[in-house]
């Protein structure tokens, strides 16, 4: 159990898709960088020290992704990376083709940039398992001048993985660029950018044990794009964005990337087993519970579970010692149901009765046992309360 979270009255943390606990290596790198006062753009000793930390992190991240350090633009997170990618790739006109299950940082940014479905935006549907059908993609590519296809590598709510190879092939055949939001994938499964034929890829440090507020955009060498920074100022990161670099955040991102790389395949297998154990426990102990996208290829550490007729917020409130999420944390608090589950054909009621558990590097078998016990008791208690209220 990570220090700090352990202190929180032994709360089992199963919300890694919202944010993963900071890895000790990332904390150490943050503190070391914060102790140096240099601006990475300054030429003196302190500036050079900062620049060395940034260059080191660029190398560490490039090693994790198997790309060149020169292909990485550090950003404030995946939201900025997604926005920069879309703005640049759509700057010369042409349509955006994306999917109904993207994070708002793609879907809403895409709507704003293209003028929406009435303009140059095509939003592709998914099937009941959250998987994209290739036929509408081919239709869209044949019917329009498509500048960019943006499809996420792994969904934040369900963990459903995308087979990007045929999508990228079809897009490239008509001269469109390919972007993927790999925020939930990086650090959870091995990724090789020498193999994965994308032009642009977004990621965020805080999903794999780095800090919040640091991320990156991969731009493949030779991709000739105009820069469209979101903030106007000094031309940092080769003109892609403006603002003094977040040296401590970047150094910590690099340290987290290196820590992840050490045992990625074995860790993915371990977390996947724990997720299976959680699903087996929940389906055995809670009558009627359904695992969303169970038949689709998924990330190792996430499960989206519907407890039909039982509101997710009530279940979560009844298990205060388990930190999980109703739908996606990014839209928690918003009254609208999960657009991802709706796109998969689930009803609004089912979407409102869905809890996402996401596991990660610090999750243990004991955590999973406690979560199963807590969730079973919470659903039971909520059902009893609802029945008692209905009788009154
Ligand atoms: N894309 C996906 C798939 C995400 O899960 C998230 C974070 N919830 C983001 C983008 C936004 O990332 P950030 O917090 O770094 O802006």
Coordinates of N, CA, C and O in Angstrom, one line a residue, residues 16 19 25 33 44 62 97 123 139 142 158 187-188 202 236 249 283 308 333 338 346 362 367:
X16 N -7.4 3.3 -10.3 CA -6.2 3.6 -11.1 C -6.5 4.3 -12.4 O -5.6 5.0 -13.0
X19 N -6.7 8.0 -11.5 CA -5.3 8.4 -11.3 C -4.6 7.3 -10.5 O -5.2 6.7 -9.6
X25 N 9.6 6.2 -7.1 CA 10.7 6.8 -8.0 C 10.3 8.1 -8.6 O 11.1 9.0 -8.7
X33 N 14.2 17.4 -8.5 CA 14.1 18.5 -9.5 C 13.7 19.8 -8.9 O 14.1 20.9 -9.2
X44 N 22.9 28.8 -18.1 CA 23.9 28.7 -17.0 C 23.7 27.3 -16.4 O 22.9 26.5 -16.8
X62 N 10.9 7.8 -24.2 CA 11.1 7.2 -25.6 C 11.5 5.7 -25.5 O 11.0 4.9 -26.3
X97 N -12.5 11.8 -38.2 CA -13.3 10.6 -37.9 C -12.8 10.1 -36.6 O -11.6 9.9 -36.3
X123 N -18.6 10.6 -36.2 CA -18.5 9.9 -34.9 C -18.9 8.4 -35.2 O -20.1 8.2 -35.4
X139 N -16.5 3.5 -44.9 CA -17.5 4.3 -45.6 C -17.1 5.8 -45.4 O -17.1 6.6 -46.4
X142 N -14.2 6.8 -47.5 CA -14.4 6.8 -48.9 C -15.3 8.0 -49.3 O -15.2 8.5 -50.5
X158 N -14.3 1.2 -19.7 CA -14.5 -0.3 -19.8 C -13.2 -1.0 -20.0 O -13.1 -2.2 -19.8
X187 N 1.9 2.2 -20.1 CA 2.3 1.8 -18.7 C 1.4 0.6 -18.2 O 1.7 0.1 -17.2
X188 N 0.4 0.3 -19.0 CA -0.4 -0.9 -18.6 C -0.2 -2.1 -19.4 O -0.3 -3.2 -19.0
X202 N -1.2 10.4 -27.7 CA -1.3 11.2 -26.4 C -1.2 10.3 -25.2 O -1.7 9.1 -25.2
X236 N 8.1 27.0 -26.8 CA 8.7 25.9 -26.1 C 8.4 24.6 -26.9 O 7.5 24.6 -27.7
X249 N 7.7 17.9 -12.9 CA 6.6 16.9 -13.4 C 7.2 16.1 -14.5 O 6.9 14.9 -14.6
X283 N -19.3 -11.7 -9.5 CA -20.4 -12.4 -10.2 C -20.9 -13.5 -9.3 O -22.1 -13.9 -9.4
X308 N -27.7 -4.1 -11.8 CA -29.0 -3.6 -12.3 C -30.0 -3.2 -11.2 O -30.2 -3.9 -10.2
X333 N -19.9 13.7 -11.1 CA -20.4 15.0 -10.6 C -21.3 15.6 -11.7 O -22.2 16.3 -11.4
X338 N -23.0 7.9 -18.4 CA -21.8 7.6 -19.2 C -22.1 7.5 -20.7 O -22.9 6.6 -21.1
X346 N -26.3 0.3 -23.6 CA -26.9 0.1 -22.3 C -27.9 1.2 -22.0 O -27.8 2.3 -22.5
X362 N 0.0 -1.4 -7.3 CA 0.1 -1.5 -5.8 C -1.1 -2.4 -5.3 O -1.2 -2.5 -4.1
X367 N -6.4 -6.8 -1.1 CA -7.3 -5.7 -1.5 C -8.5 -6.2 -2.3 O -9.6 -5.7 -2.1

